Short mmCIF file of C-alpha atoms in Angstrom, two decimals:
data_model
loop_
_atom_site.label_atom_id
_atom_site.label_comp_id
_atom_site.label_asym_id
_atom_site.label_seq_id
_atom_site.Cartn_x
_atom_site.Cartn_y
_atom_site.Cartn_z
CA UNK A 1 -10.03 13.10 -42.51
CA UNK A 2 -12.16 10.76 -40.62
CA UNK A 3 -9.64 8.50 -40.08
CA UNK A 4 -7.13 10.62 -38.12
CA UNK A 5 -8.91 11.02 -34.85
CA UNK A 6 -9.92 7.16 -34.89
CA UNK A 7 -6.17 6.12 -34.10
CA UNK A 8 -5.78 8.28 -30.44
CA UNK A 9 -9.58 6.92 -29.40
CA UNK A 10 -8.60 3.22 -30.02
CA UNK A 11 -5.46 4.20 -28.02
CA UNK A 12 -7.31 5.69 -25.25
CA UNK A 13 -10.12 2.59 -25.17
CA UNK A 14 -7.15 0.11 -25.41
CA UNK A 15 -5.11 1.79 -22.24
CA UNK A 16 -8.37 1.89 -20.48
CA UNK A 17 -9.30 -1.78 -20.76
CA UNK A 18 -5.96 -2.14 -19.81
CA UNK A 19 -5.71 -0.24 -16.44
CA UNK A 20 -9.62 -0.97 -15.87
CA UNK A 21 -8.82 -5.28 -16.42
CA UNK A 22 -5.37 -4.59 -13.71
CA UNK A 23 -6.92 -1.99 -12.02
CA UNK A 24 -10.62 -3.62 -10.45
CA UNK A 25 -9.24 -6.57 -9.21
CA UNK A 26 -6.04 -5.12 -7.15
CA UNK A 27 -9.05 -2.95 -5.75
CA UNK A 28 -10.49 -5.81 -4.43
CA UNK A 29 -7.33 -7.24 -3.36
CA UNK A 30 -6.18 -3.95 -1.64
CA UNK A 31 -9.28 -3.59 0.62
CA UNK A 32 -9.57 -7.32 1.06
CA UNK A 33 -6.46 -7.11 3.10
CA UNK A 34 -6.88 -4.56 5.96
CA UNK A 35 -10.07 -6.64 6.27
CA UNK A 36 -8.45 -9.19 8.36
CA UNK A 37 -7.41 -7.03 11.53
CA UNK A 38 -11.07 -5.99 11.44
CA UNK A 39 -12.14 -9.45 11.97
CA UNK A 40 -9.89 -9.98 14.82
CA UNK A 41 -10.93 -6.77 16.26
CA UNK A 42 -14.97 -7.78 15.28
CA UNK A 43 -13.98 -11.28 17.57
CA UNK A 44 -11.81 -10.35 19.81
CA UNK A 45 -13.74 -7.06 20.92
CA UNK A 46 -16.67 -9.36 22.46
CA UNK A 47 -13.62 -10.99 24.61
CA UNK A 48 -13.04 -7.43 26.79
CA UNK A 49 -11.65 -4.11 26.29
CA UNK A 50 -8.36 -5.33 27.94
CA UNK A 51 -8.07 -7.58 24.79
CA UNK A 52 -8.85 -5.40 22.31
CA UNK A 53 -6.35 -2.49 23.62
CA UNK A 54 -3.84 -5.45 23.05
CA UNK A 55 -4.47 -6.14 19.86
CA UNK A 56 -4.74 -2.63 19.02
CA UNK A 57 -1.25 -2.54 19.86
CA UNK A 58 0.19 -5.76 18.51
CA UNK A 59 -1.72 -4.62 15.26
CA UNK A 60 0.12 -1.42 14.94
CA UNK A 61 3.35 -2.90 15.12
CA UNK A 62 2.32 -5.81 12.73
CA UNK A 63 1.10 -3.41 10.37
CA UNK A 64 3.89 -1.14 10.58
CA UNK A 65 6.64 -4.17 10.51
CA UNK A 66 4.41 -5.38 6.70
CA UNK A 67 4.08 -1.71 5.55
CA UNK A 68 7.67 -1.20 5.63
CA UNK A 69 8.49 -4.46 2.80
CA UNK A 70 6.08 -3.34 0.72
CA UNK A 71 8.57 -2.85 -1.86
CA UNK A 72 8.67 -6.74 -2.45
CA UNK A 73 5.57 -6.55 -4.01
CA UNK A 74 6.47 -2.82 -6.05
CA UNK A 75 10.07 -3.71 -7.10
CA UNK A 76 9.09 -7.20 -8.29
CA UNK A 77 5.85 -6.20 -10.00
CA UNK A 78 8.31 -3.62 -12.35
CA UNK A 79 11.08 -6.70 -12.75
CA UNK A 80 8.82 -8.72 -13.82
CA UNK A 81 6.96 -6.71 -16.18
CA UNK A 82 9.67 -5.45 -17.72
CA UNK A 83 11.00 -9.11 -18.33
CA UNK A 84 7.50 -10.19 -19.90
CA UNK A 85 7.19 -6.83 -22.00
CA UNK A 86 10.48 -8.69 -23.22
CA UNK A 87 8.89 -11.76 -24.23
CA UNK A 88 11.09 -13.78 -21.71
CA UNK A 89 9.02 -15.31 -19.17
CA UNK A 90 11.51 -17.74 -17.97
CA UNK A 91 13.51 -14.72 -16.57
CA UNK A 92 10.58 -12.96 -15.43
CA UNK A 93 9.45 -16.30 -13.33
CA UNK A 94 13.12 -16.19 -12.18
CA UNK A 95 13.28 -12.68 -11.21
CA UNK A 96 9.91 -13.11 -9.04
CA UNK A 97 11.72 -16.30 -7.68
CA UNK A 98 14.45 -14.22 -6.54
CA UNK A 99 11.59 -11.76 -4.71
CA UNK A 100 9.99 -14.40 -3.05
CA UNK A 101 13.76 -15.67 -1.66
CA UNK A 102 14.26 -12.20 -0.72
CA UNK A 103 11.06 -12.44 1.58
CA UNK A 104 11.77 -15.67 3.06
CA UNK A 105 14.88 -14.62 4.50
CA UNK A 106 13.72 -11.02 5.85
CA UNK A 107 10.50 -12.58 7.49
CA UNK A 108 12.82 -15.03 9.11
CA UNK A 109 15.08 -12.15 10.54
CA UNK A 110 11.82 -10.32 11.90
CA UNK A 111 10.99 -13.19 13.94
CA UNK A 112 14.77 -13.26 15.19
CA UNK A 113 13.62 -9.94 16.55
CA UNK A 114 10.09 -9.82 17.19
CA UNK A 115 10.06 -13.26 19.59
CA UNK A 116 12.20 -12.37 22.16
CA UNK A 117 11.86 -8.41 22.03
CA UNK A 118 7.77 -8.24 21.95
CA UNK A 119 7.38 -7.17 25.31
CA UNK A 120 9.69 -4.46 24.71
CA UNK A 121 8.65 -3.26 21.62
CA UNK A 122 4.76 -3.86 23.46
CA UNK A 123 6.07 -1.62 26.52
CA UNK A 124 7.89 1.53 23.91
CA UNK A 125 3.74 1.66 22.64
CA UNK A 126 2.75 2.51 26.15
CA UNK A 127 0.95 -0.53 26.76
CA UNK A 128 -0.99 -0.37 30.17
CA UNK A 129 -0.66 -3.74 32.37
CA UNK A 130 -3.90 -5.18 31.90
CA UNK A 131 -3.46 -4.79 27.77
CA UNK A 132 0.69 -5.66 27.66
CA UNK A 133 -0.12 -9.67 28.23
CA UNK A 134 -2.77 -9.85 25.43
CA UNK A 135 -0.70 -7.68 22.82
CA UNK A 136 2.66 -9.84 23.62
CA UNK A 137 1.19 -13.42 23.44
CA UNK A 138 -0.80 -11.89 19.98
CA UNK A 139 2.52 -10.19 18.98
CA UNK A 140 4.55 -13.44 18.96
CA UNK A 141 2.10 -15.77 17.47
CA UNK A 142 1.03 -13.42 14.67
CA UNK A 143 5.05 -13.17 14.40
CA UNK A 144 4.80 -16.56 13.10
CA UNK A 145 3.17 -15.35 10.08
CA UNK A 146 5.00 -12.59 8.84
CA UNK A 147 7.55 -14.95 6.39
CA UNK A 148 4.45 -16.36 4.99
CA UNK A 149 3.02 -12.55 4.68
CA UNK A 150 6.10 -11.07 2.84
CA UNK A 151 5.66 -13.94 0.62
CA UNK A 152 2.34 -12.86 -0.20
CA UNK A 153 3.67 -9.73 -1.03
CA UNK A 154 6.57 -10.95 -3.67
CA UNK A 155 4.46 -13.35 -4.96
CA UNK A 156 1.52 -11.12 -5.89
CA UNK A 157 4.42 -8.94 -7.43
CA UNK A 158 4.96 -11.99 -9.39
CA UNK A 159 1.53 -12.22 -10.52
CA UNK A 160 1.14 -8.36 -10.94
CA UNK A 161 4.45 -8.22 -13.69
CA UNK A 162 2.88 -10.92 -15.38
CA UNK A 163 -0.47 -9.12 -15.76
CA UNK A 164 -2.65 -10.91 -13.28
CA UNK A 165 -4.18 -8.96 -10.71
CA UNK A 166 -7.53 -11.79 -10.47
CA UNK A 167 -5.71 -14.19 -8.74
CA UNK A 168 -4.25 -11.65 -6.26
CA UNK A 169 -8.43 -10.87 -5.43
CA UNK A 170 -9.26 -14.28 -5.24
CA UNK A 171 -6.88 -15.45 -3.02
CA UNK A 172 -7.20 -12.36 -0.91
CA UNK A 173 -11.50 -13.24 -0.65
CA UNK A 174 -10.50 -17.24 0.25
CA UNK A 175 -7.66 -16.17 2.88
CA UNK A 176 -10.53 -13.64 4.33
CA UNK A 177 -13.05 -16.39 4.79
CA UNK A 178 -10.69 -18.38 6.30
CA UNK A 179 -9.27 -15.74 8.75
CA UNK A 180 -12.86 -15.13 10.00
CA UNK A 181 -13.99 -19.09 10.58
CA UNK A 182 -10.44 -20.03 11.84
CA UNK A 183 -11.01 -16.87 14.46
CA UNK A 184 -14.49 -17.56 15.44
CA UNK A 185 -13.73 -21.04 15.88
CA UNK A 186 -10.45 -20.80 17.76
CA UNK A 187 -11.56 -17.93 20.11
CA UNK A 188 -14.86 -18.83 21.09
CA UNK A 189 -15.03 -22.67 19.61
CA UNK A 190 -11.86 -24.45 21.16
CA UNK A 191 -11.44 -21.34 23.81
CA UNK A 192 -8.41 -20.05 22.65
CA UNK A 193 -8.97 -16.43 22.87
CA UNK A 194 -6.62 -14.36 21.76
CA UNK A 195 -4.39 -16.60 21.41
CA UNK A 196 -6.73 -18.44 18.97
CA UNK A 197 -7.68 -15.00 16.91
CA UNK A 198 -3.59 -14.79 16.28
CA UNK A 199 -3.05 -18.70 15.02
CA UNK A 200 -6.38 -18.25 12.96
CA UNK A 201 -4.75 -15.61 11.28
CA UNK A 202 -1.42 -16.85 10.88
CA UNK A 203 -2.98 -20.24 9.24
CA UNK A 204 -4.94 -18.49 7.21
CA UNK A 205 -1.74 -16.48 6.04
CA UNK A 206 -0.13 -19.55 5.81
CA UNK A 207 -2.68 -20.87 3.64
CA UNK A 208 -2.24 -17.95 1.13
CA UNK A 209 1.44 -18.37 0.73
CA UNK A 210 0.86 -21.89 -0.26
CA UNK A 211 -1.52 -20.88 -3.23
CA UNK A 212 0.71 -18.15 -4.42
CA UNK A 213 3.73 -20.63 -4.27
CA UNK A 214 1.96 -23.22 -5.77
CA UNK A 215 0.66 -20.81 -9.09
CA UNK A 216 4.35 -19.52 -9.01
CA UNK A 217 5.92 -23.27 -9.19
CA UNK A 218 3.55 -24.23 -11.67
CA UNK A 219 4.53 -21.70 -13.97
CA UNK A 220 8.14 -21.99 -13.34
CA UNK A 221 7.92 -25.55 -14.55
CA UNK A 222 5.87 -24.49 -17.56
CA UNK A 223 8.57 -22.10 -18.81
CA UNK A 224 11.67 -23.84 -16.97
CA UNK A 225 12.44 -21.57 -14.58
CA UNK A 226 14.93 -22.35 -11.69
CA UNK A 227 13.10 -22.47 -7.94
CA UNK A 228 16.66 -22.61 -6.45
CA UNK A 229 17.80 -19.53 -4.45
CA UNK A 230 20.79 -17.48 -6.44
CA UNK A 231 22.32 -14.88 -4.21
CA UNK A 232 23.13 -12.50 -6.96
CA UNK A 233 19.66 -12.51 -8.05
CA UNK A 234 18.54 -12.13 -4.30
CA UNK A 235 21.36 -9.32 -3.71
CA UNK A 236 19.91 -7.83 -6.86
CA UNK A 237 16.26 -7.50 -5.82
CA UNK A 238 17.24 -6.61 -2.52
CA UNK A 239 19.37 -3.43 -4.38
CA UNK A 240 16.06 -2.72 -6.33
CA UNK A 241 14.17 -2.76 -3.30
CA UNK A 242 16.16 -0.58 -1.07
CA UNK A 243 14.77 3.16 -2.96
CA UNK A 244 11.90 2.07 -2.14
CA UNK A 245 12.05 0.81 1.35
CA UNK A 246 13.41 4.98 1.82
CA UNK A 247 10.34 6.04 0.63
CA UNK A 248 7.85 3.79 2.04
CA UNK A 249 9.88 5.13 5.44
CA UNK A 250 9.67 8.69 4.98
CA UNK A 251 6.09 8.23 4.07
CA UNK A 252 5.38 6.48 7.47
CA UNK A 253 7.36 9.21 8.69
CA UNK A 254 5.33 12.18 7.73
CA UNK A 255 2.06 10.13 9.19
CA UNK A 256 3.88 9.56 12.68
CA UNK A 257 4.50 13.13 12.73
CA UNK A 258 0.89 13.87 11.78
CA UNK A 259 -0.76 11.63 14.25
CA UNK A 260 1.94 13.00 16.85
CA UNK A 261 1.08 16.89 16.23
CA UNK A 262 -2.45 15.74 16.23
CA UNK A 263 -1.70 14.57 19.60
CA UNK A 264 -0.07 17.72 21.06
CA UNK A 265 -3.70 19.85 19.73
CA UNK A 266 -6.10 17.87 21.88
CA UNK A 267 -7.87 14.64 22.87
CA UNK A 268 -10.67 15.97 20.50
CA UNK A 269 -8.06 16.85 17.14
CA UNK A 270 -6.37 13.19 18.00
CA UNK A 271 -9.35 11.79 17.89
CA UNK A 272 -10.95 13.81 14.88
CA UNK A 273 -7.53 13.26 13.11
CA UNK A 274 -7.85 8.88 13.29
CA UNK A 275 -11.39 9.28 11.95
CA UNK A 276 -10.00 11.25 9.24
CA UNK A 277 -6.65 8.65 8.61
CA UNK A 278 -9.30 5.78 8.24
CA UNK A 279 -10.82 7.61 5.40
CA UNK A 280 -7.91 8.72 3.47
CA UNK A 281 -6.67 5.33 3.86
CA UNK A 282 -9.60 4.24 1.74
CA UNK A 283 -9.38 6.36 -0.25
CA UNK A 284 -5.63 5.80 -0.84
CA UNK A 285 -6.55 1.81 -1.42
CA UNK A 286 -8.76 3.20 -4.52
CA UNK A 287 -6.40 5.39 -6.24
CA UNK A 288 -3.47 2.58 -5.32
CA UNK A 289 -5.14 0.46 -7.50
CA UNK A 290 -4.72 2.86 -10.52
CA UNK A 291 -1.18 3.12 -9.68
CA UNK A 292 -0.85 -1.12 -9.51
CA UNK A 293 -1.98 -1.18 -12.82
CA UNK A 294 0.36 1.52 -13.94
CA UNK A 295 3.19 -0.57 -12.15
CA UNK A 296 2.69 -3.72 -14.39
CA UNK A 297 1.50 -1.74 -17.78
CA UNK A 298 4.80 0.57 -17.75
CA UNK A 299 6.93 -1.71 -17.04
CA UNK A 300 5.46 -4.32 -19.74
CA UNK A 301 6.02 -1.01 -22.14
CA UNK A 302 9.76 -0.74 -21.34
CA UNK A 303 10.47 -4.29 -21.57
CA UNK A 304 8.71 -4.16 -24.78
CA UNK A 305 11.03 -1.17 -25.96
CA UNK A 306 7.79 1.06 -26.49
CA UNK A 307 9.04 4.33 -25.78
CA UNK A 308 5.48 6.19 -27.28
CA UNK A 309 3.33 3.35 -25.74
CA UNK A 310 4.68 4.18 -22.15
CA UNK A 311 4.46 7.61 -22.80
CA UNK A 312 0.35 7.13 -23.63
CA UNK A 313 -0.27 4.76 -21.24
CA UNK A 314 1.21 7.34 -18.31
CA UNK A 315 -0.95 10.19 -19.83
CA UNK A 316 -3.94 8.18 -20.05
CA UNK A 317 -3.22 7.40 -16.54
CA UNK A 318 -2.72 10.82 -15.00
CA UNK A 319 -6.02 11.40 -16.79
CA UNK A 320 -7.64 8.34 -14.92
CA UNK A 321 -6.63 9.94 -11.32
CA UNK A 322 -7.63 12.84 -11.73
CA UNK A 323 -10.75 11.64 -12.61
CA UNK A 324 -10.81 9.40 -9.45
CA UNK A 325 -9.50 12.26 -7.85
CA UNK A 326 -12.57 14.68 -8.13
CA UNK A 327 -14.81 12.04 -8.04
CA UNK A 328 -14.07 11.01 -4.43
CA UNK A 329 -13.36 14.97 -3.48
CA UNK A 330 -17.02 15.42 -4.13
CA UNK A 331 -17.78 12.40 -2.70
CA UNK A 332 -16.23 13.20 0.62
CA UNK A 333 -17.61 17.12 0.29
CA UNK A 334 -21.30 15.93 -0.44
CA UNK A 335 -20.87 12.88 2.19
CA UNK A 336 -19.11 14.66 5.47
CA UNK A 337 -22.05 15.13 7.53
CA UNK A 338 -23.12 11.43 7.37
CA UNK A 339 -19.85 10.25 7.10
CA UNK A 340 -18.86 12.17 10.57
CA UNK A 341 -22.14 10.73 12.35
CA UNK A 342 -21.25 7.70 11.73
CA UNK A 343 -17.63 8.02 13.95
CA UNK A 344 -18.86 9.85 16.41
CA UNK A 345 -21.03 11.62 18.43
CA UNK A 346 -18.89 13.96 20.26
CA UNK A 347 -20.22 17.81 18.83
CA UNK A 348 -16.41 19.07 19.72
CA UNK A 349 -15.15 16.15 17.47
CA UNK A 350 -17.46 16.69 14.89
CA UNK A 351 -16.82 19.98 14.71
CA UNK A 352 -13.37 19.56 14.07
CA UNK A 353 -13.78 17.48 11.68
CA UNK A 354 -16.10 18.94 9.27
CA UNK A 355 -13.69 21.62 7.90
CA UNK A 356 -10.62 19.41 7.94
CA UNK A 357 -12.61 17.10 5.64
CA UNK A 358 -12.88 19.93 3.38
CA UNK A 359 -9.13 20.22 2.99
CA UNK A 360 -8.97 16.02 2.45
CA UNK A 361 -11.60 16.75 -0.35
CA UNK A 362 -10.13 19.75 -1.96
CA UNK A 363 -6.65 17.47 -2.03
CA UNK A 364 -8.00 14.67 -3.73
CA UNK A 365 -7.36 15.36 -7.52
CA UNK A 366 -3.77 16.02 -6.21
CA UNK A 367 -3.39 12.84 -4.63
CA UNK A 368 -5.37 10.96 -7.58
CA UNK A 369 -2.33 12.39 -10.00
CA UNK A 370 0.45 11.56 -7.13
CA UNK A 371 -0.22 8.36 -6.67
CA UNK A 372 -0.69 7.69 -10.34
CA UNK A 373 2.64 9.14 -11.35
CA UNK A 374 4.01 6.93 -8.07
CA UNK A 375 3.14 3.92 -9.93
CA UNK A 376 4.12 4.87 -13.28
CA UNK A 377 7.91 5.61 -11.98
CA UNK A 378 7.71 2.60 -9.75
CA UNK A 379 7.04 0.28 -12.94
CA UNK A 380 9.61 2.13 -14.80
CA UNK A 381 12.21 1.15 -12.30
CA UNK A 382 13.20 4.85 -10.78
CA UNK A 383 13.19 4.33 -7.11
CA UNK A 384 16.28 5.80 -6.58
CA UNK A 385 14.44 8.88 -7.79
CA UNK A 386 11.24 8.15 -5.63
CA UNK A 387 13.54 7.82 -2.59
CA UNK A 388 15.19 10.84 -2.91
CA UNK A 389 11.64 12.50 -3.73
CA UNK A 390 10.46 11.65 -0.64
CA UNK A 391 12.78 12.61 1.46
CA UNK A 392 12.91 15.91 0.10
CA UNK A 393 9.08 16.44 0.76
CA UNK A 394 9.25 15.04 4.09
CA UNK A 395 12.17 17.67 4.95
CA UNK A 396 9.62 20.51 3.88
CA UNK A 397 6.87 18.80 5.68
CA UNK A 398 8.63 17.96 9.10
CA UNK A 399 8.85 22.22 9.66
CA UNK A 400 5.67 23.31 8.62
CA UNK A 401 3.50 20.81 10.39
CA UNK A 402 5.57 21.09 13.80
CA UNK A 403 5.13 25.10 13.13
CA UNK A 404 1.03 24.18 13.95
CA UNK A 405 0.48 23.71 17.49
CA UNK A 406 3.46 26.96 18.08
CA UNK A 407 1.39 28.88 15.78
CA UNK A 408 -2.33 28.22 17.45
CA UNK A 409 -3.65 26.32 14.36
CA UNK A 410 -5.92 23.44 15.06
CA UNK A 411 -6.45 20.07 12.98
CA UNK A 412 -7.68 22.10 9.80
CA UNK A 413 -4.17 23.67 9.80
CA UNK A 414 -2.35 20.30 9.92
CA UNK A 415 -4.50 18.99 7.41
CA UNK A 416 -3.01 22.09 4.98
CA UNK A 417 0.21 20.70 6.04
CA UNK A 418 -0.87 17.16 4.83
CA UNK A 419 -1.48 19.19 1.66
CA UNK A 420 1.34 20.79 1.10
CA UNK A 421 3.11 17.50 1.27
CA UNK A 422 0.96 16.07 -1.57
CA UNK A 423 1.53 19.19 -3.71
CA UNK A 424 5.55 18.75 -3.11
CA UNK A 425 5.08 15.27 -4.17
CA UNK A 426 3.14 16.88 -7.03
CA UNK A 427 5.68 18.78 -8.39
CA UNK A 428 8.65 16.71 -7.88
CA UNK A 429 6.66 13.78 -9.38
CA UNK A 430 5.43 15.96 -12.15
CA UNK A 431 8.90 17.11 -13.20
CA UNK A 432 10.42 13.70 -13.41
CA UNK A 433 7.43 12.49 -15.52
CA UNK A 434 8.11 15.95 -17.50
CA UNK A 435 11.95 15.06 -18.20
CA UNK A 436 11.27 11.77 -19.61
CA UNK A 437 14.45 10.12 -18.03
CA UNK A 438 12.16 7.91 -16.35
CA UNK A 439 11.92 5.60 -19.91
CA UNK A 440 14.80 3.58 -20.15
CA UNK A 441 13.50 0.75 -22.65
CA UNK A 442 14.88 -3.12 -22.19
CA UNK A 443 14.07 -6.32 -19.92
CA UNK A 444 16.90 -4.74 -17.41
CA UNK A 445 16.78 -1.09 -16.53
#
């Protein structure tokens, strides 16, 4: 009788050392990163506010150009996990090889475009003349970068299918360090300005690429692996990929159209409505981590053919974000007054933003099981599913949150919106988790 109970505890403690060993380091890794365009801004801010509206906008297209092959780092991390719950690491290696390829190539064909069309793509951003000249020379040099960036992404795919999320943190802490010496010394030590903030940042990308590729040779060689590039291995991550590139798009969709309602309310709800972004950005790096970790465990389960031990280890999960979930919704309740006062000082702003917070609050165990469930079906291999998800809750979102200014609501009513969306997500997330067709066992989906 004492016995019986024993079994689902040891289940429960072995699924949380599990998520917590994956989980705390991509954390780290995850907030490391935005890190580095706040170091530029930190350096390049004491140049002039000329500079730092161009970086503002070179930034935003950077970000948005990275954001969008994110799915080299989600499809490989579920290829790869599924090859090593498989016991054959010599494919898995190969299969992260094939990533990395994959982000070689694309980075090269964003500089095709990027070079020559930065001062267009500056000028479509509404750059004004004094800013366009600082954003286009940081646009192209940081442009320089981006191969080396995607292959930070694939590679710490790589190293998230094979179970290793420390290596991710520390090379994300060494390339941070080096972003901010390489800036301060290039901006302010050889007189580069922003010119120098860009190459310090592209070097110190550089530098990361070269660490990843060197762990991911080394362990090619250990379990003789192939570094050479095969195009149907290439053409197949690139197929594995493209679900996911959908969704990552209809996602930066429905924030476009957020920040572009926001807009139409009022200099004060535009205003009120970045403060809030930057905080459910953080918070979205926290639960993300969860969702990493259910990424590499779910798809080691599948490769494994362990049906039940999938099935725990996406409950246990779910139970993990919500917990997260309500932790940071009273987190944010408790903290909104000192969390506003430190953004601004504008009463009309603040105001605004007090009860909106209260909606990102309420949301939070919502978005703490989303973004679980996320990872779980990204591990398992179902972004053709996730795509098609998306979509659908961006087609119920676009109406409603366009329906807000026509209708007199302010920034607490688009924040409803933002909501809804994450209940849609919810359910269709929820029901696919429900049906079980999301476990299909084997080192191949």
């Amino acid at each position: 009788m004492t016995q019986a109970p024993s079994a689902p505890k040891t289940g429960r403690r072995q699924h949380d050392r599990e998520i917590l060993a994956l989980a705390l380091p991509a954390f780290g890794a995850l907030v490391a990163e935005p890190l580095f365009l706040m170091v530029d801004s930190a350096v390049i801010g004491h140049l002039g506010t000329p500079q730092l509206a161009g970086l503002a906008i070179a930034a935003a297209l950077l970000t948005t150009a990275v954001s969008v092959f994110v799915f080299l780092a989600y499809a490989t991390t579920a290829a790869v996990a599924r090859r090593v719950g498989a016991g054959d690491l010599q494919s898995a290696i190969r299969q992260g090889m094939d990533g990395i390829w994959l982000a070689l190539i694309l980075g090269a064909g964003v500089i095709a475009v990027v070079l020559p069309g930065a001062p267009w793509l500056v000028d479509i951003f509404g750059a004004s003349d004094t800013a366009a000249p600082y954003a286009i020379t940081y646009l192209r040099i940081s442009s320089l970068g981006i191969p080396a960036m995607l292959v930070v992404l694939a590679a710490t795919g790589v190293l998230r299918g094979l179970q290793d999320t420390r290596t991710p943190l520390y090379v994300a802490i060494g390339g941070f360090a080096a972003n901010a010496a390489l800036n301060v010394g290039l901006v302010y030590g050889a007189g580069l300005g922003i010119a120098g903030s860009a190459w310090g940042t592209v070097i110190a990308q550089v530098g990361m690429a070269a660490v990843y590729l060197v762990v991911v040779v080394r362990g090619a060689r250990r379990h003789g692996a192939s570094l050479r590039p095969d195009l149907a291995g290439i053409r197949a991550s690139a197929r594995a990929g493209a679900p996911l590139l959908v969704r990552t798009l209809s996602l930066r969709a429905v924030l476009m159209i957020a920040t572009a309602v926001a807009a139409r309310l009022g200099d004060a709800e535009v205003a009120a409505n970045q403060i809030i972004l930057s905080l459910w950005s953080l918070l979205a790096f926290a639960l993300d981590a969860i969702a990493i970790a259910g990424q590499a465990i779910i798809g080691r389960y599948l490769g494994a053919n362990d049906a039940k031990g999938a099935r725990e280890a996406c409950r246990r999960m779910v139970e993990w974000g919500v917990a997260a979930g309500v932790l940071f919704g009273v987190l944010v309740m408790i903290s909104r007054p000192l969390f506003i006062q430190l953004f601004t000082t504008d009463r009309v702003v603040q105001d605004t933003l007090l009860p909106a917070l209260l909606v990102v609050a309420v949301i939070q165990p919502v978005s703490g099981i989303v973004f679980v469930l996320d990872g779980v079906l990204m591990g398992a291999g179902d972004g053709p599913y996730l795509a098609w998800a998306m979509l659908a809750t961006l087609a119920v979102f676009t109406p409603v949150a366009l329906l807000v200014p026509k209708l007199g609501g302010g920034l607490t009513a688009l924040w409803w919106a933002m909501a809804l969306m994450m209940v849609v997500r919810l359910v269709t997330l929820w029901l696919r988790a429900r049906s079980g067709r999301w476990i299909v066992t084997g080192a191949t989906r």
